[in-house]
Short mmCIF file of C-alpha atoms and ligand atoms in Angstrom, two decimals:
data_model
loop_
_atom_site.label_atom_id
_atom_site.label_comp_id
_atom_site.label_asym_id
_atom_site.label_seq_id
_atom_site.Cartn_x
_atom_site.Cartn_y
_atom_site.Cartn_z
CA MET A 20 97.38 109.68 1.00
CA LYS A 21 98.20 112.28 3.53
CA ASN A 22 99.13 109.56 6.00
CA ALA A 23 101.31 107.85 3.42
CA MET A 24 103.14 111.15 2.76
CA ARG A 25 103.64 111.64 6.44
CA LEU A 26 105.12 108.17 6.69
CA LYS A 27 107.28 108.60 3.65
CA TRP A 28 108.56 112.06 4.40
CA PRO A 29 110.58 111.21 7.48
CA LEU A 30 112.09 108.28 5.55
CA TYR A 31 112.88 110.52 2.59
CA SER A 32 114.30 113.28 4.78
CA SER A 33 116.50 110.86 6.70
CA TRP A 34 117.88 109.54 3.40
CA VAL A 35 118.56 113.09 2.29
CA CYS A 36 120.42 113.63 5.55
CA ILE A 37 122.47 110.46 5.19
CA VAL A 38 123.37 111.36 1.59
CA CYS A 39 124.24 114.90 2.61
CA LEU A 40 126.35 113.71 5.53
CA LEU A 41 128.13 111.20 3.34
CA SER A 42 128.96 113.82 0.74
CA LEU A 43 130.10 116.24 3.42
CA GLY A 44 132.25 113.52 4.90
CA GLN A 45 133.64 112.65 1.49
CA ARG A 46 134.42 116.26 0.80
CA ALA A 47 136.21 116.58 4.12
CA TYR A 48 138.09 113.31 3.59
CA GLY A 49 138.85 114.18 -0.05
CA GLN A 50 140.44 117.39 1.16
CA ALA A 51 142.37 115.52 3.84
CA LYS A 52 143.54 112.93 1.30
CA LYS A 53 145.83 115.47 -0.32
CA TYR A 54 147.90 115.47 2.85
CA GLN A 55 150.35 112.73 3.63
CA ARG A 56 149.65 110.80 6.80
CA THR A 57 151.98 112.13 9.48
CA ILE A 58 153.28 110.77 12.78
CA ILE A 59 154.95 113.23 15.16
CA VAL A 60 156.97 111.64 17.97
CA MET A 61 158.20 113.78 20.87
CA ILE A 62 160.50 111.62 22.99
CA ASP A 63 160.63 113.51 26.27
CA GLY A 64 164.20 114.03 27.53
CA PHE A 65 165.83 112.32 24.53
CA GLY A 66 169.23 114.02 24.42
CA GLU A 67 171.66 112.89 21.73
CA ASP A 68 173.82 111.14 24.37
CA TYR A 69 170.89 108.77 25.05
CA TYR A 70 170.51 108.05 21.34
CA ARG A 71 174.21 107.32 20.86
CA ALA A 72 174.43 105.10 23.96
CA SER A 73 171.47 102.91 23.01
CA ASP A 74 170.82 100.21 20.43
CA MET A 75 168.14 101.82 18.24
CA PRO A 76 168.31 100.17 14.79
CA ASN A 77 165.03 101.64 13.54
CA LEU A 78 166.04 105.18 14.40
CA ASN A 79 169.46 104.52 12.82
CA GLN A 80 167.61 103.69 9.61
CA LEU A 81 165.53 106.86 9.85
CA GLU A 82 168.74 108.80 10.38
CA LYS A 83 170.36 107.27 7.28
CA SER A 84 167.46 107.63 4.88
CA GLY A 85 165.94 110.94 6.00
CA ILE A 86 167.02 114.24 7.51
CA TYR A 87 168.96 113.95 10.76
CA LYS A 88 170.37 116.86 12.77
CA VAL A 89 171.20 117.80 16.32
CA VAL A 90 169.38 121.11 16.75
CA PRO A 91 168.90 123.68 19.52
CA SER A 92 165.80 123.26 21.65
CA LEU A 93 164.13 126.16 23.40
CA MET A 94 164.94 127.81 26.70
CA PRO A 95 164.01 127.28 29.44
CA ALA A 96 164.79 123.67 28.44
CA VAL A 97 161.60 122.24 29.99
CA THR A 98 158.79 120.13 28.54
CA ASN A 99 155.92 122.60 28.13
CA VAL A 100 158.02 125.27 26.46
CA ASN A 101 159.28 122.84 23.86
CA ASN A 102 156.22 120.62 23.44
CA ILE A 103 153.91 123.59 22.83
CA ALA A 104 156.45 125.20 20.50
CA ILE A 105 156.65 121.94 18.50
CA ALA A 106 152.83 121.65 18.47
CA THR A 107 152.32 125.27 17.36
CA GLY A 108 155.46 125.66 15.23
CA GLU A 109 156.01 129.01 16.97
CA LEU A 110 158.40 130.43 19.55
CA PRO A 111 157.14 131.18 23.10
CA ALA A 112 157.09 134.89 22.16
CA GLN A 113 154.18 134.02 19.83
CA ASN A 114 152.58 130.98 21.51
CA GLY A 115 152.85 132.41 25.03
CA ILE A 116 154.15 129.29 26.83
CA THR A 117 157.27 130.18 28.83
CA GLY A 118 157.36 127.35 31.40
CA ASN A 119 155.42 124.67 33.25
CA VAL A 120 154.38 127.40 35.71
CA TYR A 121 154.03 131.18 35.54
CA LEU A 122 153.23 134.10 37.80
CA ASN A 123 149.61 134.97 37.01
CA PRO A 124 149.52 138.79 36.99
CA ALA A 125 145.81 138.74 37.94
CA THR A 126 146.30 136.69 41.11
CA GLU A 127 150.02 137.45 41.75
CA LYS A 128 150.34 133.73 42.41
CA GLU A 129 152.47 131.01 40.88
CA GLU A 130 150.18 128.81 38.76
CA TYR A 131 150.62 125.71 36.61
CA ILE A 132 150.26 126.33 32.89
CA GLU A 133 147.37 123.96 32.16
CA ASP A 134 144.69 126.21 30.69
CA PRO A 135 144.64 125.92 26.87
CA LYS A 136 143.58 129.58 26.70
CA LEU A 137 147.16 130.45 27.63
CA ILE A 138 148.30 129.17 24.19
CA LEU A 139 148.08 132.19 21.92
CA THR A 140 148.54 130.57 18.49
CA PRO A 141 146.79 127.58 16.85
CA THR A 142 148.14 124.09 17.53
CA ILE A 143 148.80 121.60 14.74
CA PHE A 144 145.58 119.83 15.80
CA GLU A 145 143.59 123.02 15.11
CA ARG A 146 145.35 123.48 11.77
CA ALA A 147 144.61 119.84 10.85
CA LYS A 148 140.96 120.12 11.85
CA LYS A 149 140.46 123.18 9.64
CA LEU A 150 141.65 121.12 6.67
CA GLY A 151 139.38 118.20 7.53
CA ILE A 152 142.25 116.05 8.80
CA LYS A 153 141.45 113.78 11.73
CA SER A 154 144.13 113.85 14.42
CA ALA A 155 145.04 112.03 17.64
CA LEU A 156 147.21 112.91 20.64
CA PHE A 157 148.73 110.14 22.77
CA SER A 158 150.68 111.48 25.75
CA CYS A 159 152.05 110.10 29.02
CA LYS A 160 151.20 113.39 30.71
CA LYS A 161 147.74 114.70 31.40
CA LYS A 162 148.97 118.31 31.28
CA THR A 163 149.82 117.79 27.59
CA ILE A 164 146.31 116.51 26.81
CA ASP A 165 144.70 119.37 28.78
CA LEU A 166 146.80 122.01 27.04
CA MET A 167 147.09 120.80 23.45
CA GLY A 168 144.42 118.16 22.93
CA GLY A 169 141.35 120.37 22.43
CA SER A 170 141.10 119.93 18.66
CA ALA A 171 142.31 116.34 18.44
CA ALA A 172 139.57 113.80 17.59
CA VAL A 173 141.24 111.17 19.78
CA THR A 174 143.20 111.76 23.00
CA LEU A 175 144.68 109.33 25.49
CA CYS A 176 146.89 109.49 28.57
CA PRO A 177 147.27 107.03 31.47
CA GLU A 178 145.76 109.55 33.93
CA CYS A 179 142.99 110.77 31.61
CA ASP A 180 139.35 110.25 32.61
CA GLY A 181 138.08 107.01 31.13
CA ALA A 182 141.58 105.68 30.26
CA ALA A 183 141.10 102.61 32.45
CA ALA A 184 137.86 101.73 30.65
CA SER A 185 139.10 102.61 27.16
CA PRO A 186 139.43 100.08 24.31
CA TRP A 187 143.19 100.55 24.66
CA ALA A 188 143.08 99.41 28.28
CA GLN A 189 141.07 96.37 27.17
CA GLN A 190 143.75 95.57 24.61
CA PHE A 191 146.96 96.53 26.45
CA GLY A 192 146.00 96.28 30.12
CA PRO A 193 145.24 98.99 32.66
CA PRO A 194 147.13 102.30 32.24
CA PRO A 195 150.54 102.05 33.98
CA GLY A 196 151.64 104.65 36.53
CA VAL A 197 153.40 107.74 35.14
CA TYR A 198 156.57 106.89 37.07
CA SER A 199 157.38 103.88 34.91
CA LYS A 200 158.91 102.85 31.60
CA GLU A 201 155.62 101.09 30.82
CA ALA A 202 153.62 104.35 30.58
CA SER A 203 155.51 105.22 27.39
CA TYR A 204 155.10 101.67 26.02
CA TRP A 205 151.34 101.79 26.64
CA ILE A 206 151.06 105.10 24.79
CA PHE A 207 153.06 103.78 21.83
CA LYS A 208 151.05 100.53 21.62
CA SER A 209 147.78 102.49 21.68
CA ALA A 210 148.97 104.86 18.94
CA ILE A 211 150.04 101.94 16.73
CA ALA A 212 146.66 100.24 17.23
CA ALA A 213 144.82 103.47 16.38
CA LEU A 214 146.85 103.93 13.19
CA LYS A 215 146.04 100.38 12.11
CA ALA A 216 142.36 100.57 12.96
CA ASP A 217 141.50 103.98 11.52
CA PRO A 218 142.70 104.80 8.00
CA ASP A 219 141.14 108.27 8.29
CA LEU A 220 143.56 109.20 11.05
CA GLY A 221 145.80 111.70 9.23
CA LEU A 222 147.92 112.99 12.11
CA VAL A 223 149.15 111.17 15.19
CA TYR A 224 151.20 112.92 17.88
CA ILE A 225 152.98 110.73 20.44
CA HIS A 226 154.55 112.18 23.60
CA THR A 227 156.43 109.86 25.99
CA THR A 228 157.68 110.66 29.52
CA ASP A 229 161.22 111.54 30.61
CA TYR A 230 160.87 109.65 33.90
CA PRO A 231 163.40 107.02 32.69
CA MET A 232 165.94 109.75 31.80
CA HIS A 233 165.44 111.48 35.16
CA THR A 234 166.15 108.10 36.75
CA TRP A 235 168.96 106.65 34.62
CA ALA A 236 172.00 108.11 32.84
CA PRO A 237 172.53 107.22 29.15
CA GLU A 238 175.04 104.45 29.90
CA GLU A 239 172.83 102.67 32.48
CA ALA A 240 171.21 99.38 31.43
CA ASP A 241 167.67 100.54 32.27
CA ALA A 242 167.94 103.62 30.03
CA LYS A 243 169.27 101.48 27.18
CA ASP A 244 166.54 98.91 27.68
CA PHE A 245 163.85 101.63 27.65
CA LEU A 246 165.13 103.23 24.47
CA HIS A 247 165.67 99.90 22.70
CA GLN A 248 162.01 99.11 23.43
CA LEU A 249 160.85 102.53 22.16
CA ASP A 250 162.86 101.88 19.02
CA ALA A 251 161.00 98.60 18.48
CA TYR A 252 157.72 100.56 18.64
CA ILE A 253 159.09 103.04 16.06
CA GLY A 254 159.69 100.00 13.84
CA GLU A 255 156.09 98.92 14.41
CA LEU A 256 154.87 102.43 13.55
CA ARG A 257 156.63 102.19 10.19
CA GLN A 258 155.02 98.82 9.52
CA ALA A 259 151.57 100.01 10.62
CA ALA A 260 151.71 103.05 8.35
CA PRO A 261 154.41 102.60 5.70
CA ASP A 262 153.01 105.57 3.75
CA ALA A 263 153.35 107.95 6.70
CA ALA A 264 155.91 110.67 7.32
CA ILE A 265 157.65 110.29 10.67
CA LEU A 266 158.83 113.50 12.34
CA LEU A 267 160.69 112.91 15.58
CA THR A 268 162.48 115.12 18.08
CA ALA A 269 162.77 115.86 21.81
CA ASP A 270 162.22 118.74 24.21
CA HIS A 271 165.50 118.70 26.13
CA GLY A 272 168.34 116.46 27.29
CA LEU A 273 169.23 115.73 30.92
CA HIS A 274 172.32 115.93 33.13
CA HIS A 275 173.31 115.11 36.66
CA LYS A 276 173.02 118.22 38.85
CA SER A 277 175.03 118.53 42.04
CA LEU A 278 173.83 121.83 43.58
CA CYS A 279 170.49 123.54 44.12
CA TRP A 280 169.98 127.18 45.12
CA ASP A 281 166.81 128.50 46.69
CA VAL A 282 167.07 131.92 45.05
CA GLU A 283 164.55 133.61 47.38
CA LYS A 284 166.40 132.52 50.52
CA ALA A 285 169.86 133.25 49.08
CA CYS A 286 168.82 136.80 48.10
CA ARG A 287 167.13 137.44 51.46
CA GLN A 288 170.20 136.33 53.40
CA ARG A 289 172.39 138.68 51.35
CA ASN A 290 170.14 141.70 51.94
CA ALA A 291 168.78 141.74 48.41
CA PRO A 292 165.25 140.35 48.93
CA ILE A 293 163.04 139.55 45.93
CA LYS A 294 159.27 139.07 45.49
CA ILE A 295 159.42 135.51 44.15
CA ALA A 296 161.62 133.16 42.14
CA ILE A 297 159.89 130.72 39.81
CA SER A 298 161.42 127.53 38.46
CA PRO A 299 159.81 127.08 35.02
CA GLU A 300 160.48 123.34 35.37
CA LYS A 301 158.19 122.90 38.34
CA ASP A 302 155.19 120.70 37.55
CA ARG A 303 152.90 118.18 39.17
CA TYR A 304 155.35 115.35 38.45
CA PHE A 305 157.39 116.17 41.54
CA LYS A 306 159.20 112.84 41.69
CA HIS A 307 160.96 113.64 38.39
CA HIS A 308 163.00 116.62 39.52
CA ARG A 309 161.57 118.01 42.83
CA GLY A 310 160.57 121.14 40.89
CA MET A 311 164.19 122.18 40.38
CA GLY A 312 165.58 123.29 37.03
CA GLY A 313 168.62 124.91 35.47
CA SER A 314 167.05 128.35 35.02
CA ALA A 315 164.66 130.54 37.02
CA TYR A 316 162.53 133.66 36.63
CA VAL A 317 163.12 136.27 39.34
CA TYR A 318 160.44 138.84 40.16
CA LEU A 319 161.63 141.98 41.99
CA ASN A 320 159.88 143.92 44.75
CA LYS A 321 160.68 147.11 42.85
CA PRO A 322 162.61 147.92 39.65
CA ALA A 323 165.32 149.76 41.62
CA ASP A 324 166.39 146.43 43.20
CA ALA A 325 167.57 145.06 39.86
CA GLY A 326 171.25 146.02 40.22
CA ALA A 327 171.73 144.64 43.75
CA VAL A 328 169.80 141.41 43.02
CA ARG A 329 171.73 140.82 39.82
CA LYS A 330 175.06 141.31 41.62
CA THR A 331 173.97 139.00 44.44
CA LEU A 332 172.91 136.24 42.04
CA LEU A 333 176.06 136.48 39.94
CA ALA A 334 178.16 135.97 43.08
CA LEU A 335 176.49 132.59 43.83
CA PRO A 336 178.64 129.60 42.80
CA GLY A 337 177.03 127.84 39.83
CA VAL A 338 175.20 130.92 38.50
CA GLU A 339 176.43 131.55 35.01
CA ALA A 340 174.39 134.53 33.82
CA VAL A 341 171.58 136.87 34.87
CA LEU A 342 169.60 138.43 32.03
CA THR A 343 167.12 141.29 32.16
CA ARG A 344 163.58 140.55 31.00
CA ALA A 345 164.22 142.31 27.68
CA ALA A 346 167.53 140.51 27.09
CA ALA A 347 166.05 137.08 27.97
CA ALA A 348 163.00 137.67 25.74
CA ARG A 349 165.28 138.68 22.85
CA LYS A 350 167.82 135.89 23.29
CA TYR A 351 165.37 133.02 23.75
CA GLY A 352 162.25 134.23 21.92
CA LEU A 353 160.21 134.47 25.16
CA LEU A 354 157.05 136.46 25.84
CA PRO A 355 158.18 139.31 28.17
CA GLU A 356 154.83 139.41 30.05
CA ARG A 357 155.23 135.80 31.15
CA ILE A 358 158.82 135.81 32.43
CA GLY A 359 160.44 137.49 35.45
CA ASP A 360 162.18 140.86 35.74
CA LEU A 361 165.37 138.79 35.60
CA MET A 362 166.20 135.33 34.27
CA VAL A 363 168.97 133.46 36.08
CA LEU A 364 170.90 130.71 34.30
CA GLY A 365 172.82 127.91 35.99
CA ASP A 366 175.94 126.12 34.80
CA GLN A 367 175.63 122.46 33.85
CA ASN A 368 175.69 121.28 37.49
CA THR A 369 173.35 123.80 39.12
CA VAL A 370 169.58 124.01 39.50
CA PHE A 371 167.15 126.40 41.20
CA GLY A 372 164.06 125.59 43.25
CA ASN A 373 162.33 125.82 46.61
CA LEU A 374 164.20 124.21 49.51
CA GLU A 375 162.56 123.57 52.86
CA SER A 376 165.07 125.23 55.17
CA ALA A 377 168.55 125.75 53.70
CA GLU A 378 169.42 128.26 50.98
CA SER A 379 171.37 125.61 49.06
CA GLU A 380 171.64 121.84 48.95
CA LYS A 381 174.16 119.35 47.59
CA LEU A 382 172.22 116.88 45.46
CA ALA A 383 172.52 113.11 45.42
CA ALA A 384 174.76 111.42 42.86
CA HIS A 385 171.77 109.98 40.97
CA TYR A 386 169.84 113.29 40.74
CA ARG A 387 169.22 114.27 37.10
CA SER A 388 167.39 117.26 35.71
CA HIS A 389 167.26 119.86 32.92
CA GLY A 390 166.19 123.44 32.24
CA SER A 391 169.59 124.97 31.48
CA GLN A 392 171.19 125.84 28.17
CA TYR A 393 173.31 122.66 28.54
CA GLU A 394 170.17 120.56 27.96
CA ALA A 395 168.90 122.76 25.11
CA HIS A 396 169.97 120.66 22.12
CA VAL A 397 168.28 117.53 20.82
CA PRO A 398 168.21 115.15 17.85
CA LEU A 399 165.70 115.76 15.04
CA PHE A 400 164.59 113.22 12.42
CA VAL A 401 162.44 113.84 9.33
CA TYR A 402 161.66 110.60 7.53
CA ASN A 403 159.62 109.85 4.43
CA ALA A 404 158.01 113.32 4.46
CA HIS A 405 157.15 114.02 0.81
CA HIS A 406 156.65 117.75 1.25
CA ALA A 407 159.20 118.60 3.93
CA PRO A 408 161.44 121.61 3.42
CA ALA A 409 165.20 121.18 2.82
CA PRO A 410 167.39 120.19 5.80
CA ALA A 411 168.57 123.80 6.25
CA TYR A 412 165.00 124.76 7.28
CA PHE A 413 165.19 122.70 10.50
CA LYS A 414 167.22 125.14 12.60
CA ALA A 415 165.54 124.21 15.90
CA ASN A 416 163.29 121.47 17.29
CA TYR A 417 160.13 123.63 17.22
CA LEU A 418 160.32 123.78 13.40
CA LEU A 419 159.81 119.98 13.16
CA ALA A 420 156.21 120.29 11.90
CA ALA A 421 155.92 124.07 11.59
CA TRP A 422 155.70 123.76 7.81
CA LEU A 423 152.78 121.31 7.91
CA TYR A 424 149.14 122.33 7.10
CA LYS A 425 150.12 125.94 6.40
ZN1 ZN B 504 160.56 116.95 29.23
#
């Protein structure tokens, strides 16, 4: 008898566990069921000029039947600042992300922003998880997965560990290099397959790469071909999840830039030396933009240098404005502790970055970049979202999904 009990008990207890797990799962899913399935698409570098120049019939339909606006994006007009603001629904002053790099006060060194601890407010993946909603993040860039992907149940990027052996690679071939159009196609195809295969997936976030826009202007055939193909995948997304809301925007546009200033060298040669100048655009994807962008953070050796440095910078051709830390934080919603003593802003043709020997350089005719206020406006689409606020709510790109799961 005792032996029989012993045999039965583990069986009984495992059944109890299965039943309890099932009911827990049902409760979590039941809770999640209240929320409409949502697809967020962040097309990196998708300025309105690219949209208008390309044949994108599916997006045209989204535009006609949903909310469509051209809205301001956030400054500096670089990927991290905008992607994290979209994913948190907060300005950099709250979420803490002011660039792709920052000057770490502890080490006094320029460091890439890749540590998720640097994000000071919850991401949409954390908010979804708390409500029992299963989420996925598909990005072309590993830095996006490292920073934002912590609470997503599924993550994928071409450079992520295990990507080459993933079921997606088995289905769609080995992950393409990041400097290709195909990296974005691979990410889209994987996201569509995941949506089809897993009905419990309540939130899918897709982030493409702006490599094509760094390489081709809106009117060039390759740019048009790339965007026409992305549009076909947006059509497939709608078919794969006809019930889903589609929220789509971009981080910044792009322009040709003709001049680069090395701010450190220029200041030194004019007897107004600074501690360091940081281009918030600088990231590990050097081929995109050589680390040069249309705005820069300037750190002074001492506060008394501010006047002379400001005057020196304003005298450089292509420099449009120099803001104090307080003025920049106020104007652009930035976190004062993570920007320079001064913020320098270029005109549409000018970028800032480290140059090997000269203080300035004329850039090649095909060079394209972003980071200035001239790239800080993007299209925004809200389609089939049952609980979205009125169009007036969407005053900037970072509000795209700020209302969701709150
Ligand atoms: Zn970008």
